[in-house]
């Protein structure tokens, strides 16, 4: 593949949805380039390019692909190895629980941004309950969502696990059962997951948390 046809991932460094796409690109060893934008200061070219004004966007030659689930499916169909089960019902189940990852992501960010301690606690409970729901459908033996093999649905949960691991350093969250904790640990050790964010991600994410002004922000120790 020549460099002109390398896909381009339009990214925002802390975005969990972009990270899903980056994990899949890494899993499949696809050569790609990343263009970072600042969501608070959108360049005009991005506003023209992205119909929903959201990242991730994957540009393949002149074609714009948006929505992380669509990007995931496109990459999976285009590049081996497939990260989806063959069985159609099982595949639909993976897609359903990928959608659930978006709901968990929303609860997580609501919790991370919440200023009021009591409301923060309520959102933490809601998140714990969502992980309980998840535990009922994941493979009991693990280590991944569906057992021995990493799949697209794992790529949707990895960004959540990474951010919660960092938040956990600031405040004990105790959101996971033993099985979910093992899943998180396994996923976070995976090379594709490690390479899917910028090298100083921890620093950038903690700084992002500090700026939210949420309940956890006061617990971020600043080095400057
Ligand atoms: N459903 C979208 C969600 C993407 C999303 O919410 N991205 C955020 C950054 S993490 C964004 O671009 N927000 C800008 C905005 O909503 O204006 C997907 O899965 O790709």
PDB file of C-alpha atoms and ligand atoms in Angstrom:
ATOM      1  CA  UNK A   1       0.000   0.000   0.000  1.00  0.00           C
ATOM      2  CA  UNK A   2       1.600   3.347  -0.971  1.00  0.00           C
ATOM      3  CA  UNK A   3       1.663   6.236   1.464  1.00  0.00           C
ATOM      4  CA  UNK A   4      -1.045   8.116  -0.451  1.00  0.00           C
ATOM      5  CA  UNK A   5      -3.581   5.448   0.285  1.00  0.00           C
ATOM      6  CA  UNK A   6      -2.707   5.164   3.968  1.00  0.00           C
ATOM      7  CA  UNK A   7      -5.850   5.840   5.984  1.00  0.00           C
ATOM      8  CA  UNK A   8      -5.798   9.015   8.071  1.00  0.00           C
ATOM      9  CA  UNK A   9      -7.300   8.965  11.561  1.00  0.00           C
ATOM     10  CA  UNK A  10      -8.524  12.338  12.781  1.00  0.00           C
ATOM     11  CA  UNK A  11      -8.064  12.269  16.511  1.00  0.00           C
ATOM     12  CA  UNK A  12      -8.431  14.103  19.795  1.00  0.00           C
ATOM     13  CA  UNK A  13      -5.895  12.795  22.294  1.00  0.00           C
ATOM     14  CA  UNK A  14      -8.217  11.961  25.195  1.00  0.00           C
ATOM     15  CA  UNK A  15     -11.143  10.633  23.129  1.00  0.00           C
ATOM     16  CA  UNK A  16     -12.090   7.022  23.981  1.00  0.00           C
ATOM     17  CA  UNK A  17     -13.944   6.565  20.678  1.00  0.00           C
ATOM     18  CA  UNK A  18     -10.830   7.487  18.690  1.00  0.00           C
ATOM     19  CA  UNK A  19      -8.857   5.042  20.792  1.00  0.00           C
ATOM     20  CA  UNK A  20     -11.167   2.230  19.667  1.00  0.00           C
ATOM     21  CA  UNK A  21     -10.215   2.923  16.036  1.00  0.00           C
ATOM     22  CA  UNK A  22      -6.505   3.202  16.873  1.00  0.00           C
ATOM     23  CA  UNK A  23      -6.573  -0.169  18.674  1.00  0.00           C
ATOM     24  CA  UNK A  24      -8.110  -1.877  15.649  1.00  0.00           C
ATOM     25  CA  UNK A  25      -5.607  -0.235  13.270  1.00  0.00           C
ATOM     26  CA  UNK A  26      -2.790  -1.490  15.532  1.00  0.00           C
ATOM     27  CA  UNK A  27      -4.288  -4.989  15.907  1.00  0.00           C
ATOM     28  CA  UNK A  28      -4.323  -5.336  12.143  1.00  0.00           C
ATOM     29  CA  UNK A  29      -0.894  -3.773  11.611  1.00  0.00           C
ATOM     30  CA  UNK A  30      -2.330  -1.190   9.247  1.00  0.00           C
ATOM     31  CA  UNK A  31       0.003   1.674   8.365  1.00  0.00           C
ATOM     32  CA  UNK A  32      -1.915   4.897   9.004  1.00  0.00           C
ATOM     33  CA  UNK A  33      -1.334   8.499   9.883  1.00  0.00           C
ATOM     34  CA  UNK A  34      -2.902  10.423  12.726  1.00  0.00           C
ATOM     35  CA  UNK A  35      -3.965  14.049  12.624  1.00  0.00           C
ATOM     36  CA  UNK A  36      -4.732  15.555  16.023  1.00  0.00           C
ATOM     37  CA  UNK A  37      -7.237  18.342  16.451  1.00  0.00           C
ATOM     38  CA  UNK A  38      -8.335  20.376  19.443  1.00  0.00           C
ATOM     39  CA  UNK A  39     -12.078  19.933  19.952  1.00  0.00           C
ATOM     40  CA  UNK A  40     -12.251  23.300  21.728  1.00  0.00           C
ATOM     41  CA  UNK A  41     -10.758  25.031  18.732  1.00  0.00           C
ATOM     42  CA  UNK A  42     -11.980  23.183  15.670  1.00  0.00           C
ATOM     43  CA  UNK A  43     -10.157  23.870  12.432  1.00  0.00           C
ATOM     44  CA  UNK A  44     -12.417  24.891   9.530  1.00  0.00           C
ATOM     45  CA  UNK A  45     -11.321  21.955   7.414  1.00  0.00           C
ATOM     46  CA  UNK A  46     -12.626  19.580  10.136  1.00  0.00           C
ATOM     47  CA  UNK A  47     -15.993  21.299  10.370  1.00  0.00           C
ATOM     48  CA  UNK A  48     -16.359  20.909   6.627  1.00  0.00           C
ATOM     49  CA  UNK A  49     -15.175  17.308   6.693  1.00  0.00           C
ATOM     50  CA  UNK A  50     -17.077  15.844   9.651  1.00  0.00           C
ATOM     51  CA  UNK A  51     -20.879  15.833   9.295  1.00  0.00           C
ATOM     52  CA  UNK A  52     -21.427  15.317  13.045  1.00  0.00           C
ATOM     53  CA  UNK A  53     -18.473  17.454  14.114  1.00  0.00           C
ATOM     54  CA  UNK A  54     -17.108  14.502  16.089  1.00  0.00           C
ATOM     55  CA  UNK A  55     -13.981  12.394  16.153  1.00  0.00           C
ATOM     56  CA  UNK A  56     -13.012   9.778  15.162  1.00  0.00           C
ATOM     57  CA  UNK A  57     -13.060  10.331  11.442  1.00  0.00           C
ATOM     58  CA  UNK A  58     -11.189   7.958   9.173  1.00  0.00           C
ATOM     59  CA  UNK A  59     -10.219   9.338   5.796  1.00  0.00           C
ATOM     60  CA  UNK A  60      -9.528   6.748   3.149  1.00  0.00           C
ATOM     61  CA  UNK A  61      -8.374   8.557   0.026  1.00  0.00           C
ATOM     62  CA  UNK A  62     -11.239  11.022  -0.500  1.00  0.00           C
ATOM     63  CA  UNK A  63     -13.829   9.075   1.447  1.00  0.00           C
ATOM     64  CA  UNK A  64     -14.790  10.181   4.938  1.00  0.00           C
ATOM     65  CA  UNK A  65     -15.885   7.432   7.336  1.00  0.00           C
ATOM     66  CA  UNK A  66     -17.297   8.503  10.691  1.00  0.00           C
ATOM     67  CA  UNK A  67     -18.716   6.897  13.866  1.00  0.00           C
ATOM     68  CA  UNK A  68     -16.333   4.557  15.686  1.00  0.00           C
ATOM     69  CA  UNK A  69     -18.567   1.486  15.256  1.00  0.00           C
ATOM     70  CA  UNK A  70     -18.718   2.035  11.488  1.00  0.00           C
ATOM     71  CA  UNK A  71     -14.956   2.569  11.287  1.00  0.00           C
ATOM     72  CA  UNK A  72     -14.445  -0.648  13.271  1.00  0.00           C
ATOM     73  CA  UNK A  73     -16.669  -2.663  10.946  1.00  0.00           C
ATOM     74  CA  UNK A  74     -15.005  -1.192   7.842  1.00  0.00           C
ATOM     75  CA  UNK A  75     -11.502  -2.008   9.091  1.00  0.00           C
ATOM     76  CA  UNK A  76     -12.591  -5.470  10.126  1.00  0.00           C
ATOM     77  CA  UNK A  77     -14.044  -6.252   6.722  1.00  0.00           C
ATOM     78  CA  UNK A  78     -11.041  -4.834   4.870  1.00  0.00           C
ATOM     79  CA  UNK A  79      -8.121  -6.208   6.849  1.00  0.00           C
ATOM     80  CA  UNK A  80      -7.403  -9.652   8.314  1.00  0.00           C
ATOM     81  CA  UNK A  81      -7.577 -11.115  10.882  1.00  0.00           C
ATOM     82  CA  UNK A  82     -11.257 -10.696  11.561  1.00  0.00           C
ATOM     83  CA  UNK A  83     -11.982  -9.585  15.111  1.00  0.00           C
ATOM     84  CA  UNK A  84     -15.653 -10.566  14.903  1.00  0.00           C
ATOM     85  CA  UNK A  85     -17.162 -13.987  15.582  1.00  0.00           C
ATOM     86  CA  UNK A  86     -18.413 -15.837  12.496  1.00  0.00           C
ATOM     87  CA  UNK A  87     -21.743 -16.818  14.007  1.00  0.00           C
ATOM     88  CA  UNK A  88     -24.253 -14.098  13.085  1.00  0.00           C
ATOM     89  CA  UNK A  89     -26.095 -14.075  16.394  1.00  0.00           C
ATOM     90  CA  UNK A  90     -22.840 -13.998  18.335  1.00  0.00           C
ATOM     91  CA  UNK A  91     -21.703 -11.121  16.100  1.00  0.00           C
ATOM     92  CA  UNK A  92     -24.936  -9.240  16.818  1.00  0.00           C
ATOM     93  CA  UNK A  93     -24.347  -9.800  20.537  1.00  0.00           C
ATOM     94  CA  UNK A  94     -20.848  -8.274  20.206  1.00  0.00           C
ATOM     95  CA  UNK A  95     -22.321  -5.276  18.390  1.00  0.00           C
ATOM     96  CA  UNK A  96     -24.979  -4.841  21.076  1.00  0.00           C
ATOM     97  CA  UNK A  97     -22.399  -4.852  23.852  1.00  0.00           C
ATOM     98  CA  UNK A  98     -20.198  -2.474  21.895  1.00  0.00           C
ATOM     99  CA  UNK A  99     -23.158  -0.091  22.003  1.00  0.00           C
ATOM    100  CA  UNK A 100     -23.339  -0.714  25.750  1.00  0.00           C
ATOM    101  CA  UNK A 101     -19.677   0.378  25.946  1.00  0.00           C
ATOM    102  CA  UNK A 102     -20.831   3.757  24.613  1.00  0.00           C
ATOM    103  CA  UNK A 103     -23.429   3.976  27.407  1.00  0.00           C
ATOM    104  CA  UNK A 104     -20.778   3.095  29.998  1.00  0.00           C
ATOM    105  CA  UNK A 105     -18.440   5.678  28.464  1.00  0.00           C
ATOM    106  CA  UNK A 106     -21.121   8.350  28.915  1.00  0.00           C
ATOM    107  CA  UNK A 107     -21.736   7.393  32.563  1.00  0.00           C
ATOM    108  CA  UNK A 108     -17.985   7.334  33.195  1.00  0.00           C
ATOM    109  CA  UNK A 109     -17.455  10.832  31.776  1.00  0.00           C
ATOM    110  CA  UNK A 110     -20.515  12.157  33.632  1.00  0.00           C
ATOM    111  CA  UNK A 111     -18.971  10.773  36.844  1.00  0.00           C
ATOM    112  CA  UNK A 112     -15.515  12.140  36.075  1.00  0.00           C
ATOM    113  CA  UNK A 113     -16.932  15.606  35.391  1.00  0.00           C
ATOM    114  CA  UNK A 114     -19.403  15.673  38.296  1.00  0.00           C
ATOM    115  CA  UNK A 115     -18.622  18.388  40.829  1.00  0.00           C
ATOM    116  CA  UNK A 116     -20.966  17.410  43.636  1.00  0.00           C
ATOM    117  CA  UNK A 117     -19.659  14.591  45.884  1.00  0.00           C
ATOM    118  CA  UNK A 118     -23.105  13.032  46.411  1.00  0.00           C
ATOM    119  CA  UNK A 119     -23.958  13.067  42.692  1.00  0.00           C
ATOM    120  CA  UNK A 120     -20.491  11.699  42.001  1.00  0.00           C
ATOM    121  CA  UNK A 121     -21.276   8.786  44.349  1.00  0.00           C
ATOM    122  CA  UNK A 122     -24.586   8.129  42.579  1.00  0.00           C
ATOM    123  CA  UNK A 123     -22.925   8.054  39.168  1.00  0.00           C
ATOM    124  CA  UNK A 124     -20.269   5.714  40.571  1.00  0.00           C
ATOM    125  CA  UNK A 125     -23.067   3.364  41.710  1.00  0.00           C
ATOM    126  CA  UNK A 126     -24.684   3.546  38.280  1.00  0.00           C
ATOM    127  CA  UNK A 127     -21.364   2.676  36.663  1.00  0.00           C
ATOM    128  CA  UNK A 128     -20.845  -0.256  39.057  1.00  0.00           C
ATOM    129  CA  UNK A 129     -24.332  -1.505  38.158  1.00  0.00           C
ATOM    130  CA  UNK A 130     -23.536  -1.269  34.427  1.00  0.00           C
ATOM    131  CA  UNK A 131     -20.398  -3.363  35.005  1.00  0.00           C
ATOM    132  CA  UNK A 132     -22.573  -5.898  36.889  1.00  0.00           C
ATOM    133  CA  UNK A 133     -24.833  -6.144  33.836  1.00  0.00           C
ATOM    134  CA  UNK A 134     -21.759  -6.655  31.677  1.00  0.00           C
ATOM    135  CA  UNK A 135     -20.356  -9.367  33.908  1.00  0.00           C
ATOM    136  CA  UNK A 136     -23.465 -11.471  33.290  1.00  0.00           C
ATOM    137  CA  UNK A 137     -22.751 -11.694  29.541  1.00  0.00           C
ATOM    138  CA  UNK A 138     -18.980 -11.980  29.321  1.00  0.00           C
ATOM    139  CA  UNK A 139     -17.308 -15.372  29.018  1.00  0.00           C
ATOM    140  CA  UNK A 140     -16.881 -16.773  32.538  1.00  0.00           C
ATOM    141  CA  UNK A 141     -13.366 -18.110  31.908  1.00  0.00           C
ATOM    142  CA  UNK A 142     -12.058 -15.130  29.978  1.00  0.00           C
ATOM    143  CA  UNK A 143      -9.712 -13.507  29.762  1.00  0.00           C
ATOM    144  CA  UNK A 144     -11.507 -11.493  27.051  1.00  0.00           C
ATOM    145  CA  UNK A 145     -15.171 -10.614  26.483  1.00  0.00           C
ATOM    146  CA  UNK A 146     -15.784 -13.803  24.495  1.00  0.00           C
ATOM    147  CA  UNK A 147     -13.064 -16.047  25.911  1.00  0.00           C
ATOM    148  CA  UNK A 148      -9.580 -16.650  24.560  1.00  0.00           C
ATOM    149  CA  UNK A 149      -9.628 -14.243  21.611  1.00  0.00           C
ATOM    150  CA  UNK A 150      -9.510 -10.472  21.513  1.00  0.00           C
ATOM    151  CA  UNK A 151     -12.400  -9.063  19.485  1.00  0.00           C
ATOM    152  CA  UNK A 152     -13.825  -5.699  18.391  1.00  0.00           C
ATOM    153  CA  UNK A 153     -15.940  -5.513  21.515  1.00  0.00           C
ATOM    154  CA  UNK A 154     -12.770  -5.662  23.665  1.00  0.00           C
ATOM    155  CA  UNK A 155     -11.465  -2.670  21.697  1.00  0.00           C
ATOM    156  CA  UNK A 156     -14.543  -0.713  22.801  1.00  0.00           C
ATOM    157  CA  UNK A 157     -13.973  -1.443  26.510  1.00  0.00           C
ATOM    158  CA  UNK A 158     -10.187  -0.915  26.545  1.00  0.00           C
ATOM    159  CA  UNK A 159     -10.451   2.923  26.513  1.00  0.00           C
ATOM    160  CA  UNK A 160     -12.859   2.757  29.471  1.00  0.00           C
ATOM    161  CA  UNK A 161     -10.522   0.495  31.428  1.00  0.00           C
ATOM    162  CA  UNK A 162      -7.558   2.776  30.754  1.00  0.00           C
ATOM    163  CA  UNK A 163      -9.357   5.904  31.973  1.00  0.00           C
ATOM    164  CA  UNK A 164     -10.784   4.170  35.036  1.00  0.00           C
ATOM    165  CA  UNK A 165      -7.345   2.825  35.933  1.00  0.00           C
ATOM    166  CA  UNK A 166      -6.063   6.413  35.991  1.00  0.00           C
ATOM    167  CA  UNK A 167      -9.089   7.690  37.909  1.00  0.00           C
ATOM    168  CA  UNK A 168      -8.603   4.841  40.404  1.00  0.00           C
ATOM    169  CA  UNK A 169      -5.196   6.311  41.254  1.00  0.00           C
ATOM    170  CA  UNK A 170      -6.996   9.428  42.487  1.00  0.00           C
ATOM    171  CA  UNK A 171      -9.907   7.810  44.286  1.00  0.00           C
ATOM    172  CA  UNK A 172     -10.833   4.224  45.166  1.00  0.00           C
ATOM    173  CA  UNK A 173     -13.697   3.366  42.841  1.00  0.00           C
ATOM    174  CA  UNK A 174     -14.118  -0.404  43.391  1.00  0.00           C
ATOM    175  CA  UNK A 175     -16.268  -0.791  40.298  1.00  0.00           C
ATOM    176  CA  UNK A 176     -15.199  -4.245  39.171  1.00  0.00           C
ATOM    177  CA  UNK A 177     -15.807  -7.835  40.158  1.00  0.00           C
ATOM    178  CA  UNK A 178     -12.775 -10.107  40.039  1.00  0.00           C
ATOM    179  CA  UNK A 179     -13.630 -11.296  36.499  1.00  0.00           C
ATOM    180  CA  UNK A 180     -14.011  -7.757  35.139  1.00  0.00           C
ATOM    181  CA  UNK A 181     -10.808  -6.674  36.916  1.00  0.00           C
ATOM    182  CA  UNK A 182      -8.946  -9.564  35.218  1.00  0.00           C
ATOM    183  CA  UNK A 183     -10.435  -8.585  31.872  1.00  0.00           C
ATOM    184  CA  UNK A 184      -9.319  -4.989  32.343  1.00  0.00           C
ATOM    185  CA  UNK A 185      -5.813  -6.046  33.336  1.00  0.00           C
ATOM    186  CA  UNK A 186      -5.454  -8.379  30.333  1.00  0.00           C
ATOM    187  CA  UNK A 187      -6.744  -5.801  27.875  1.00  0.00           C
ATOM    188  CA  UNK A 188      -4.491  -3.042  29.233  1.00  0.00           C
ATOM    189  CA  UNK A 189      -1.413  -5.252  28.789  1.00  0.00           C
ATOM    190  CA  UNK A 190      -2.130  -5.772  25.100  1.00  0.00           C
ATOM    191  CA  UNK A 191       0.395  -4.136  22.730  1.00  0.00           C
ATOM    192  CA  UNK A 192      -2.287  -2.671  20.459  1.00  0.00           C
ATOM    193  CA  UNK A 193      -3.900  -0.988  23.467  1.00  0.00           C
ATOM    194  CA  UNK A 194      -0.576   0.374  24.743  1.00  0.00           C
ATOM    195  CA  UNK A 195       0.224   1.796  21.304  1.00  0.00           C
ATOM    196  CA  UNK A 196      -3.218   3.280  20.703  1.00  0.00           C
ATOM    197  CA  UNK A 197      -2.614   6.441  22.747  1.00  0.00           C
ATOM    198  CA  UNK A 198       0.115   9.071  22.820  1.00  0.00           C
ATOM    199  CA  UNK A 199       3.150   8.310  25.008  1.00  0.00           C
ATOM    200  CA  UNK A 200       2.231  10.897  27.637  1.00  0.00           C
ATOM    201  CA  UNK A 201      -1.446   9.894  27.731  1.00  0.00           C
ATOM    202  CA  UNK A 202      -1.526   9.516  31.541  1.00  0.00           C
ATOM    203  CA  UNK A 203      -0.302  13.067  32.002  1.00  0.00           C
ATOM    204  CA  UNK A 204      -2.685  14.452  29.369  1.00  0.00           C
ATOM    205  CA  UNK A 205      -5.690  12.624  30.776  1.00  0.00           C
ATOM    206  CA  UNK A 206      -4.976  13.657  34.377  1.00  0.00           C
ATOM    207  CA  UNK A 207      -4.587  17.254  33.197  1.00  0.00           C
ATOM    208  CA  UNK A 208      -7.914  16.905  31.361  1.00  0.00           C
ATOM    209  CA  UNK A 209      -9.497  15.640  34.600  1.00  0.00           C
ATOM    210  CA  UNK A 210      -7.987  18.500  36.570  1.00  0.00           C
ATOM    211  CA  UNK A 211      -9.486  21.021  34.147  1.00  0.00           C
ATOM    212  CA  UNK A 212     -12.982  19.502  34.327  1.00  0.00           C
ATOM    213  CA  UNK A 213     -13.337  20.959  37.822  1.00  0.00           C
ATOM    214  CA  UNK A 214     -15.137  17.761  38.826  1.00  0.00           C
ATOM    215  CA  UNK A 215     -15.035  16.141  42.267  1.00  0.00           C
ATOM    216  CA  UNK A 216     -11.923  14.141  41.316  1.00  0.00           C
ATOM    217  CA  UNK A 217     -10.098  17.162  39.896  1.00  0.00           C
ATOM    218  CA  UNK A 218      -9.017  18.366  43.344  1.00  0.00           C
ATOM    219  CA  UNK A 219      -7.215  15.067  43.833  1.00  0.00           C
ATOM    220  CA  UNK A 220      -4.964  15.502  40.795  1.00  0.00           C
ATOM    221  CA  UNK A 221      -1.477  16.461  41.932  1.00  0.00           C
ATOM    222  CA  UNK A 222      -0.028  19.059  39.579  1.00  0.00           C
ATOM    223  CA  UNK A 223       3.675  18.999  38.899  1.00  0.00           C
ATOM    224  CA  UNK A 224       3.884  22.538  37.535  1.00  0.00           C
TER     225      UNK A 224
HETATM  226  N1  LIG B   1     -20.883   8.011  18.562  1.00  0.00           N
HETATM  227  C1  LIG B   1     -19.618   8.615  18.283  1.00  0.00           C
HETATM  228  C2  LIG B   1     -19.152   9.396  19.499  1.00  0.00           C
HETATM  229  C3  LIG B   1     -17.891  10.183  19.217  1.00  0.00           C
HETATM  230  C4  LIG B   1     -17.712  11.321  20.208  1.00  0.00           C
HETATM  231  O1  LIG B   1     -18.587  11.627  21.031  1.00  0.00           O
HETATM  232  N2  LIG B   1     -16.553  11.991  20.104  1.00  0.00           N
HETATM  233  C5  LIG B   1     -16.348  13.161  20.927  1.00  0.00           C
HETATM  234  C6  LIG B   1     -14.927  13.218  21.483  1.00  0.00           C
HETATM  235  S1  LIG B   1     -14.590  11.905  22.584  1.00  0.00           S
HETATM  236  C7  LIG B   1     -16.507  14.378  20.061  1.00  0.00           C
HETATM  237  O2  LIG B   1     -16.012  14.442  18.960  1.00  0.00           O
HETATM  238  N3  LIG B   1     -17.208  15.399  20.576  1.00  0.00           N
HETATM  239  C8  LIG B   1     -17.370  16.645  19.905  1.00  0.00           C
HETATM  240  C9  LIG B   1     -18.776  17.137  19.962  1.00  0.00           C
HETATM  241  O3  LIG B   1     -19.654  16.387  20.411  1.00  0.00           O
HETATM  242  O4  LIG B   1     -18.978  18.276  19.561  1.00  0.00           O
HETATM  243  C10 LIG B   1     -18.597   7.525  17.897  1.00  0.00           C
HETATM  244  O5  LIG B   1     -18.752   6.393  18.381  1.00  0.00           O
HETATM  245  O6  LIG B   1     -17.691   7.807  17.094  1.00  0.00           O
END
